[in-house]
Coordinates of C-alpha atoms in Angstrom, one line a residue:
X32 CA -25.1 -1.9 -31.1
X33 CA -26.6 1.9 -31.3
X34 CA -25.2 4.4 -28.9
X35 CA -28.7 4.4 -27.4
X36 CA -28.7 0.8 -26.9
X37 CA -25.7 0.6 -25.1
X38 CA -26.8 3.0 -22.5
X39 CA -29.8 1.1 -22.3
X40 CA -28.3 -1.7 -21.6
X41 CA -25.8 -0.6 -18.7
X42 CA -28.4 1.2 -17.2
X43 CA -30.7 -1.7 -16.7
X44 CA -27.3 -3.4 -15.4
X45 CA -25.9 -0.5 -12.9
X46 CA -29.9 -1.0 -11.8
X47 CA -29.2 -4.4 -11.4
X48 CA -25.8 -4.1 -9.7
X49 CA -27.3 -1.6 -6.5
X50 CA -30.5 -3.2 -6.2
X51 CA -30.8 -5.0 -2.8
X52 CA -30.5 -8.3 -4.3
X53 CA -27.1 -7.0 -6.3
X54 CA -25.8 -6.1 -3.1
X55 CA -26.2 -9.3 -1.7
X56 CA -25.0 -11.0 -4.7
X57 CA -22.0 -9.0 -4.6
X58 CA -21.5 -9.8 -0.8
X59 CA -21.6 -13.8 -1.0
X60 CA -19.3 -13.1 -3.5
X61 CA -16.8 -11.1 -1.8
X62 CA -17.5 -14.0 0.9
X63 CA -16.7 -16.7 -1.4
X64 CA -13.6 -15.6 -2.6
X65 CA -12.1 -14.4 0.8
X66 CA -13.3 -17.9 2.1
X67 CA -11.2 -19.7 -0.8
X68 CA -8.1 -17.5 -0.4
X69 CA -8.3 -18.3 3.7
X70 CA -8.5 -21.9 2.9
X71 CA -5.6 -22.3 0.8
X72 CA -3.0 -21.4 3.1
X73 CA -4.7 -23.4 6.2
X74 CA -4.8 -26.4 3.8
X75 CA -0.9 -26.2 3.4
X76 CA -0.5 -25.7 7.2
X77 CA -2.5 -29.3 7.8
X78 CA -0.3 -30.5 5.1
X79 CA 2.7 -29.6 6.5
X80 CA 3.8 -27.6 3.1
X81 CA 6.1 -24.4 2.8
X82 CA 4.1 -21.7 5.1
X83 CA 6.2 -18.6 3.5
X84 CA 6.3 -15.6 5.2
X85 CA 3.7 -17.4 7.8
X86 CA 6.7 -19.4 9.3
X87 CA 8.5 -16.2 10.0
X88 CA 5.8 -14.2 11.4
X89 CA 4.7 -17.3 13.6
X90 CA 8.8 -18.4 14.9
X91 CA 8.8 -14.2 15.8
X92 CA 5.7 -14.7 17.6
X93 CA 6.9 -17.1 19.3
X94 CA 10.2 -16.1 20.2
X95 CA 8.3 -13.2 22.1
X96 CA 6.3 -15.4 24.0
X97 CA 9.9 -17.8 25.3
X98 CA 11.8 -14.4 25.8
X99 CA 14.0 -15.6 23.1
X100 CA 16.0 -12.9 20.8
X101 CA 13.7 -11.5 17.8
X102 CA 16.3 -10.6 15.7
X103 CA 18.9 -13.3 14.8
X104 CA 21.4 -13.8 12.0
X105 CA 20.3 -17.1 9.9
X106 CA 22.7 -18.9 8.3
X107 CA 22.3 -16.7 5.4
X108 CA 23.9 -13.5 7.2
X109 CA 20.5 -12.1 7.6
X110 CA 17.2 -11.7 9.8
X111 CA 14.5 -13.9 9.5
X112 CA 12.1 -11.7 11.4
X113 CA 12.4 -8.2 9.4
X114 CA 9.9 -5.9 11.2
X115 CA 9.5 -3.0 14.0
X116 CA 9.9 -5.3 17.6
X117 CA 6.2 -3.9 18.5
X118 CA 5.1 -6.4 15.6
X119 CA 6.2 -9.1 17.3
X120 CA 4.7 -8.9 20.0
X121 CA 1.4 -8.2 18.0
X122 CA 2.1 -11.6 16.7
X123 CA 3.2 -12.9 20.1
X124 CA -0.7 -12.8 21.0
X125 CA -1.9 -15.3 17.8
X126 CA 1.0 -17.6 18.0
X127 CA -0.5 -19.1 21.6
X128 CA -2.6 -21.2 19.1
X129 CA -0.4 -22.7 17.3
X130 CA 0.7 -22.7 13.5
X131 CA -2.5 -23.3 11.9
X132 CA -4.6 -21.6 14.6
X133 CA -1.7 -18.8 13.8
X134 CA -2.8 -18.4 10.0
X135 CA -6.5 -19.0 11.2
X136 CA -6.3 -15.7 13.0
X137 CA -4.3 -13.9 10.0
X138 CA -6.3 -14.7 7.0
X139 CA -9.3 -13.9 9.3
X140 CA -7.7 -10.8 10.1
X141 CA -7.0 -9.9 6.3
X142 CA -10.6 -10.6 4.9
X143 CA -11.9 -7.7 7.4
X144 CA -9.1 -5.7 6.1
X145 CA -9.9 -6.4 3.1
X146 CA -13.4 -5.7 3.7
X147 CA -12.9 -2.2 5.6
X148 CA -10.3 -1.3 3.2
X149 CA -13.2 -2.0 0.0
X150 CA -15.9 0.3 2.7
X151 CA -13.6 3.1 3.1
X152 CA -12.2 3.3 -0.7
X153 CA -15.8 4.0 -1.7
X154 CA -16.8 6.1 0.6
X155 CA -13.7 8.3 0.9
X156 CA -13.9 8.3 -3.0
X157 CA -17.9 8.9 -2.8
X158 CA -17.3 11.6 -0.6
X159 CA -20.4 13.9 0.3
X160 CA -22.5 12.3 -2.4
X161 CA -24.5 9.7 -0.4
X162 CA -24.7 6.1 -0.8
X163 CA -21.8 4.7 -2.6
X164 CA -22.7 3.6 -6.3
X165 CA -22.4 -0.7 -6.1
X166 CA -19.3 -0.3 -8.5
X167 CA -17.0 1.8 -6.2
X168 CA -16.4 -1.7 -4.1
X169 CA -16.4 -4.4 -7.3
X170 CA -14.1 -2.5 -9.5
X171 CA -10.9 -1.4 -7.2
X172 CA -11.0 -4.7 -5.9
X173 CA -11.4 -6.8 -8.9
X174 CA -8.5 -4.7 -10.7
X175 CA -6.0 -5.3 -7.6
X176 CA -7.4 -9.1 -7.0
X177 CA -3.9 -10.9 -8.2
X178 CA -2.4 -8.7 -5.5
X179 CA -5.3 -9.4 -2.4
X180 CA -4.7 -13.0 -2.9
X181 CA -0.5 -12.6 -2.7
X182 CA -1.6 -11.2 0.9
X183 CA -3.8 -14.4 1.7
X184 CA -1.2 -16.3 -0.1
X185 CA 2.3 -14.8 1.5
X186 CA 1.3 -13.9 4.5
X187 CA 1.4 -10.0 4.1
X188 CA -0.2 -7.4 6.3
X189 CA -0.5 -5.1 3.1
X190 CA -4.4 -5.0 3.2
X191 CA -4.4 -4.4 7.2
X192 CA -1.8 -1.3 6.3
X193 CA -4.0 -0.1 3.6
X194 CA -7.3 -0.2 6.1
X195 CA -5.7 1.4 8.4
X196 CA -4.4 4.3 6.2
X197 CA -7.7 4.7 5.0
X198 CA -9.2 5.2 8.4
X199 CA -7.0 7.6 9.2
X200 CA -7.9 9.1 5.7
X201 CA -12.0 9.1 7.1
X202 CA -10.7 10.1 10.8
X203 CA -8.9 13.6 8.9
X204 CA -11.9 13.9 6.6
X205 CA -14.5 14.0 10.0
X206 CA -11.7 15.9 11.8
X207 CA -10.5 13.4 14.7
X208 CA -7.0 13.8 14.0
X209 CA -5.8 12.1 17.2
X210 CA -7.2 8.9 16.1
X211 CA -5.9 9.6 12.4
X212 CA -2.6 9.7 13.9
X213 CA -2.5 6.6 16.1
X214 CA -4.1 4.6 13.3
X215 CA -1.0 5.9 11.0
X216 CA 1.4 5.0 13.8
X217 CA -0.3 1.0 14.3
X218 CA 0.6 0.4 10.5
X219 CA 4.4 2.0 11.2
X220 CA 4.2 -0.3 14.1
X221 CA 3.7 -3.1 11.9
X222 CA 6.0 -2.1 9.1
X223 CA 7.9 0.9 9.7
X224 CA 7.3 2.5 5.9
X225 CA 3.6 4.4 6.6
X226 CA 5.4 6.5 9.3
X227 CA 6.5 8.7 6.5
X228 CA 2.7 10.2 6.2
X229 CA 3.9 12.3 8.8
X230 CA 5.3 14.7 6.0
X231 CA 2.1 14.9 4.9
X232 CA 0.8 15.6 8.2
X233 CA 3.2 18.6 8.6
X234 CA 2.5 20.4 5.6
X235 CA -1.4 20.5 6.1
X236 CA -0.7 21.2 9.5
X237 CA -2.9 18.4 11.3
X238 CA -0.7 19.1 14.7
X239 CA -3.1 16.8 16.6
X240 CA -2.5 13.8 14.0
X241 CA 1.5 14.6 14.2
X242 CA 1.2 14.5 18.1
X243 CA -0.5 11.7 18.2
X244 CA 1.5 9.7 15.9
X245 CA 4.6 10.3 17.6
X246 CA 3.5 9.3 20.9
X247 CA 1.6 6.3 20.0
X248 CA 4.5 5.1 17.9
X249 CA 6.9 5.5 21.0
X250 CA 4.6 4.0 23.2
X251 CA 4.3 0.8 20.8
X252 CA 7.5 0.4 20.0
X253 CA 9.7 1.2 23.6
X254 CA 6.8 1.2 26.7
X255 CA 4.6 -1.4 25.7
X256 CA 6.7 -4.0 24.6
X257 CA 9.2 -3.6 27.7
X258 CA 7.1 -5.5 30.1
X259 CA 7.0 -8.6 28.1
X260 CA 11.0 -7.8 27.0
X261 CA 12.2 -7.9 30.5
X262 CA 12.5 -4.4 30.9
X263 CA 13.3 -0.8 28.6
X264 CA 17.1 -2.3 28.1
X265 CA 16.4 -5.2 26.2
X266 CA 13.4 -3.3 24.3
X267 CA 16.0 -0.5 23.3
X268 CA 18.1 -3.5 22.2
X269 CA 15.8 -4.9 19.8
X270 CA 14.9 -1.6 18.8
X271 CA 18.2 -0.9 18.2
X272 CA 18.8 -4.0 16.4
X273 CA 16.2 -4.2 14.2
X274 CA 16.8 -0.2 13.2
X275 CA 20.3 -1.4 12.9
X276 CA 19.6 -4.4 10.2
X277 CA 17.1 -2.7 8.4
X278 CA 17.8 1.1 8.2
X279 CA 20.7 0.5 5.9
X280 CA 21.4 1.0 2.1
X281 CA 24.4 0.3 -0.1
X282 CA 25.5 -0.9 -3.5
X283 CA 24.1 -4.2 -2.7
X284 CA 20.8 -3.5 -1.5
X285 CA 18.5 -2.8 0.9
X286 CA 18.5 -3.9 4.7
X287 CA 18.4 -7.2 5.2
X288 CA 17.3 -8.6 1.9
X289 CA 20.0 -6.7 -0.6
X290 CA 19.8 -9.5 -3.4
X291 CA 16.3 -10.1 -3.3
X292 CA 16.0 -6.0 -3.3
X293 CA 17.1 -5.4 -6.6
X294 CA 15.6 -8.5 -8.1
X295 CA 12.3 -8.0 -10.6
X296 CA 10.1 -8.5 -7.7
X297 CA 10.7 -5.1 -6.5
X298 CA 9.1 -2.2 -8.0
X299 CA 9.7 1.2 -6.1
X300 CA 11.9 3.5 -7.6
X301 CA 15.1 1.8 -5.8
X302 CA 14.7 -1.2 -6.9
X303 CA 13.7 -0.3 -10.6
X304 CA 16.1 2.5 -10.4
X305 CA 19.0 0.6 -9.7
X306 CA 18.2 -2.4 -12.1
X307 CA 17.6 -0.3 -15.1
X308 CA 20.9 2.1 -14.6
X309 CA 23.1 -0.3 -13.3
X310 CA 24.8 -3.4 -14.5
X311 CA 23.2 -5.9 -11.7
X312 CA 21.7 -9.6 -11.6
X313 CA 18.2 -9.1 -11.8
X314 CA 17.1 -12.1 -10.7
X315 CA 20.0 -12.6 -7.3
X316 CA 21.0 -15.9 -9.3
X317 CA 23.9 -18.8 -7.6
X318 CA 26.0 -20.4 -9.8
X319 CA 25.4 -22.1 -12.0
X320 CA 22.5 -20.1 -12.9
X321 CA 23.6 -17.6 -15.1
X322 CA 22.7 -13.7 -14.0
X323 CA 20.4 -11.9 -16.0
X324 CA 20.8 -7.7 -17.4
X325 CA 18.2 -5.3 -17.8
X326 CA 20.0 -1.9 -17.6
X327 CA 19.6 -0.1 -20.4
X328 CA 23.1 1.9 -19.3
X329 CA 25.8 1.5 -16.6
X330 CA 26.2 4.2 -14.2
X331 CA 28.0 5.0 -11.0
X332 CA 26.0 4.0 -7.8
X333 CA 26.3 7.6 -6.2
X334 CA 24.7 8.8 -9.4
X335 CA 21.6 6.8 -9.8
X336 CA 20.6 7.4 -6.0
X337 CA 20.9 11.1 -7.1
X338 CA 18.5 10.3 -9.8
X339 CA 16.1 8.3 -7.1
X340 CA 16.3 11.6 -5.2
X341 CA 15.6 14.1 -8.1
X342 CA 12.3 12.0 -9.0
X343 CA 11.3 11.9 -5.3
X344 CA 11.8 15.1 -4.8
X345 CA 10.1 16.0 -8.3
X346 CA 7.4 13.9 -7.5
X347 CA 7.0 15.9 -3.7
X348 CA 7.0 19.4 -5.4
X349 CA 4.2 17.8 -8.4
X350 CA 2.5 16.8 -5.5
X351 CA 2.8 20.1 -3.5
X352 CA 1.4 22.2 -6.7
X353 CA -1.3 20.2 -7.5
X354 CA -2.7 20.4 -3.7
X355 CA -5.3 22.4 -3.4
X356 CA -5.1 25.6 -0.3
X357 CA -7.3 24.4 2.6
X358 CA -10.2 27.0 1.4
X359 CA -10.6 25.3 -2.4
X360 CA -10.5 21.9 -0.3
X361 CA -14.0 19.4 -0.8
X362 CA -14.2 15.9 -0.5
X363 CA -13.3 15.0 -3.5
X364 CA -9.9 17.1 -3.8
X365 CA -9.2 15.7 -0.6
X366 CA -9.9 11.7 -2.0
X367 CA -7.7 12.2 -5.2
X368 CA -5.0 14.1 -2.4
X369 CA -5.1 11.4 -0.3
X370 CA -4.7 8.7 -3.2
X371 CA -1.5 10.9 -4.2
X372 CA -0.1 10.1 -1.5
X373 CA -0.5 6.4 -0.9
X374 CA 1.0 7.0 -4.6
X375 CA 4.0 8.3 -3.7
X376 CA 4.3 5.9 -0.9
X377 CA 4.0 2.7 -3.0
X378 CA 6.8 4.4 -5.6
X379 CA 9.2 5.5 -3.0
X380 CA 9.3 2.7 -0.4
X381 CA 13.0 0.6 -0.7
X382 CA 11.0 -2.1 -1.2
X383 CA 7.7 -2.5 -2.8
X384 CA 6.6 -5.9 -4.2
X385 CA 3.3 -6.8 -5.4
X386 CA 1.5 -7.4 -2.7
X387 CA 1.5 -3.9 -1.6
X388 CA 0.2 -2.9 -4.8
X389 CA -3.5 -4.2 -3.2
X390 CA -2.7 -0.2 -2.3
X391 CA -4.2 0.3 -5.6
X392 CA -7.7 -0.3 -4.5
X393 CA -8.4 3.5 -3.6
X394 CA -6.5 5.2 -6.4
X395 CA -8.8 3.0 -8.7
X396 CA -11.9 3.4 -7.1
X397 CA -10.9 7.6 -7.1
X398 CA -10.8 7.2 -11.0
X399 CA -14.0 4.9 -10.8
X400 CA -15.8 7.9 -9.1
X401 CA -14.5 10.6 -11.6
X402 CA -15.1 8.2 -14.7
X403 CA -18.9 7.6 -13.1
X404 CA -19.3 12.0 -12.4
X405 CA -18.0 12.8 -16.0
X406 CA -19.0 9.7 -18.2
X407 CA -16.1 8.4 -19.4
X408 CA -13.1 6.8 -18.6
X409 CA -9.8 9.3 -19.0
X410 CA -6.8 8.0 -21.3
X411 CA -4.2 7.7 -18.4
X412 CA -5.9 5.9 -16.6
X413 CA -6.7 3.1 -19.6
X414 CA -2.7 3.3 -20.4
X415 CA -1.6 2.8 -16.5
X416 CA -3.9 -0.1 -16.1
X417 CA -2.7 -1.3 -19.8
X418 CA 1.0 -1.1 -18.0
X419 CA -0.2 -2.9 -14.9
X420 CA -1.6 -6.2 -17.3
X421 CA 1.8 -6.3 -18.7
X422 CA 2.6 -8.1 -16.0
X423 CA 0.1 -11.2 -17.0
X424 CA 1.8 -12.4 -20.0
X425 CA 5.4 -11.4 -19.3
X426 CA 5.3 -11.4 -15.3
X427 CA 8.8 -11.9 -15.1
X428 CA 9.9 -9.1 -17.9
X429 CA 7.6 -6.9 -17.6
X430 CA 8.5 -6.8 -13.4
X431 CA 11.9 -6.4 -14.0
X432 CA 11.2 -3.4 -16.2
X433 CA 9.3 -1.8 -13.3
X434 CA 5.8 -2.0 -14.9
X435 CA 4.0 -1.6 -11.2
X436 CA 6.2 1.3 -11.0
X437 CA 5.3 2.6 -14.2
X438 CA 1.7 1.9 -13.9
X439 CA 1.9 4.0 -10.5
X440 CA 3.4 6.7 -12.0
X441 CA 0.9 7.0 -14.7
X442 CA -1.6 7.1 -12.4
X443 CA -0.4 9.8 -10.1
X444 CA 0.1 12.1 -13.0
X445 CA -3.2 11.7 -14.0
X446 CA -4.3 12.5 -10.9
X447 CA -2.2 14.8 -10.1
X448 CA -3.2 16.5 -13.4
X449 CA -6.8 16.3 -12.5
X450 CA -6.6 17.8 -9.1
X451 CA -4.7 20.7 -10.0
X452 CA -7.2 21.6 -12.4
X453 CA -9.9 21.0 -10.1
X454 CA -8.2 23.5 -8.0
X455 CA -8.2 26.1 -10.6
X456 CA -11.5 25.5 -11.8
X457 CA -13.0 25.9 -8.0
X458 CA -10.7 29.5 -7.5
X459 CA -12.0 30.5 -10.6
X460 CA -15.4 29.9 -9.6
X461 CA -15.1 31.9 -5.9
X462 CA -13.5 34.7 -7.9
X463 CA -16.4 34.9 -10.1
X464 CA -18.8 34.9 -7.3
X465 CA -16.9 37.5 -5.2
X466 CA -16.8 39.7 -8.7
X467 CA -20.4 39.0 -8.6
X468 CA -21.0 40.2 -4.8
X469 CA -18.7 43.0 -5.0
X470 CA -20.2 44.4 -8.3

């Protein structure tokens, strides 16, 4: 096939694809496959199979609505209910209808995630450019499809954090920063990790957004649950509780899931981190089951979470030079700043499993946009999404090796790359336009 006919022949495609009738075809797709991953987990409810994470989210629900305790040791030594207390009550509100009317309400609430969360990824990516092409919504979420359905599947809110994220993204874009920073605080609310945006929220000094953050979460987490607690002193106490369980690191993990922390399953930089430089079971085996080695060295505890610190803090400085100054900001420096840092989020999180890696969906449709503008698809991103397939034939060796972490780190220097040279490139224009002016 000629160079010639090739072009030809995606052209008549890409017509194809954002015609009206593509569009529609694209939508009963997206319908289909959202109806068949709702299903699935309805159909083990009726058939009173293992509900995963749904059990726990419903029995916390619950427990809200009896004025029973939230947070309880299992026989296991550890909570079975592992979120912020406002969540619970959040769940409190679908558990009235019962298990399967539960999971109704959740995968129901997930497909318009999903669905916002495909919207917004184009159009923040698009930026100022108009309609969105058809292929900024297939392609980010056909690449991250394995980890949409874990969502459906588990019964993780990983789609509903990533939608709101992104609408706080759109909300800063448009300048409403005070609903940018109640949106941020609803996904802390639901799992406490997105509260750390509020770094970023410092540095480009969105005051509004930091206000409004802070006083949202407070309100969710200590006034509004208190009437349905019985009061601030039992809300403080599951506060207090939960912050107490989960807010904790040591030698044997992470909050209240140590084993399963440093198993394969967990790719941020702790758990990969820790399984790579230290001599521990990778997969949290029981006797007789053998335990299984990855390290590639042994070193002291103290020293590899001073290696987990020196990346973060590498990747925070990378992140801070690549940033453009707010007068070289455009829409589309601000799309690749904002995929940085849902980035850095997914690599420094304690724990970071596949699910959350739906996250993916606007970093890839960023590169989608770029590869579209400059007609052709750049290396690093071919070699991070090469390191993210790993995990298809070798799901269990390739995750213990941290190949979601890997993947993610290609990614956000390639990005990271590409907006600081986008930054250059626009001061170097200006100063050739005031040289112009002045001359």
């Amino acid at each position: 096939m000629t160079n010639s006919t090739a072009k030809t022949w995606w052209a008549a495609i890409d017509r194809r694809v954002n015609s009206p009738a593509g569009i529609r075809l694209l939508t009963s797709i997206f319908i289909g496959i959202a109806f068949v991953f709702s299903v699935l987990p309805l159909l083990r409810c009726l058939r009173g199979q293992n509900m995963i994470d749904y059990r726990a989210w419903y029995e916390a629900g619950r427990n809200v609505l009896a004025g029973n305790e939230i947070y309880f040791l299992r026989g296991s030594s550890e909570y079975d209910f592992i979120y912020p207390p406002a969540c619970a009550l959040f769940l409190a509100v679908a558990s009235v209808l019962g298990q399967c009317g539960f999971i109704l309400v959740l995968v129901a609430i997930n497909t318009i995630a999903w669905f916002v969360s495909a919207r917004l990824s184009a159009r923040l990516a698009n930026g100022e450019r108009g309609q969105p092409n058809a292929w900024l919504y297939l392609i980010p979420s056909f690449l991250v499809m394995v980890s949409i359905w874990s969502n459906y599947h588990l019964g993780q809110p990983s789609l509903v954090l990533l939608a709101l994220m992104l609408g706080a993204f759109a909300s800063l874009r448009t300048k409403r920063e005070l609903f940018a920073g109640t949106l941020i605080a609803l996904a802390a609310a639901i799992k406490a990790f997105p509260v750390v945006a509020i770094v970023y929220l410092v540095y480009r000094r969105y005051w509004k957004a930091v206000a409004s953050l802070v006083l949202t979460l407070t309100f969710l987490l200590l006034v509004l649950p208190a009437p349905f607690r019985g009061g601030f002193d039992r809300t403080w106490r599951d506060l207090e509780k939960w912050s107490t369980g989960m807010l904790k690191y040591d030698a044997r993990g992470v909050g209240q899931r140590p084993g399963r922390s440093q198993t394969w399953k967990n790719q941020s930089i702790v758990g990969v981190a820790n399984r790579l430089l230290r001599h521990i079971d990778i997969d949290d085996t029981r006797p007789p089951d053998p335990p299984i080695y990855v390290n590639i060295t042994e070193m002291k505890f103290s020293t590899v979470n001073a290696i987990i610190v020196g990346v973060a803090l590498a990747l925070g400085i990378v992140f801070l030079v690549a940033m453009p100054p707010r007068q070289l900001r455009t829409s589309e420096t601000d799309a690749a700043e904002f995929a940085l840092l849902l980035l850095m989020m997914l690599m420094l999180t304690p724990l970071s499993y596949s699910y959350l890696f739906s996250w993916l969906m606007f970093p890839f449709a960023v590169v989608a946009q770029r590869s579209f503008t400059r007609k052709a698809i750049p290396w690093w991103a071919i070699a991070a999404f090469a390191v993210f397939l790993l995990a298809a034939p070798f799901p269990r060796g390739a995750q213990a090796y941290g190949n979601f972490f890997f993947g993610a780190l290609i990614l956000f220097a390639g990005l990271a790359t590409e907006l600081w040279r986008d930054k250059h490139a626009r001061r170097a224009i200006n100063n050739a336009v005031s040289s112009a002016l002045s001359s």
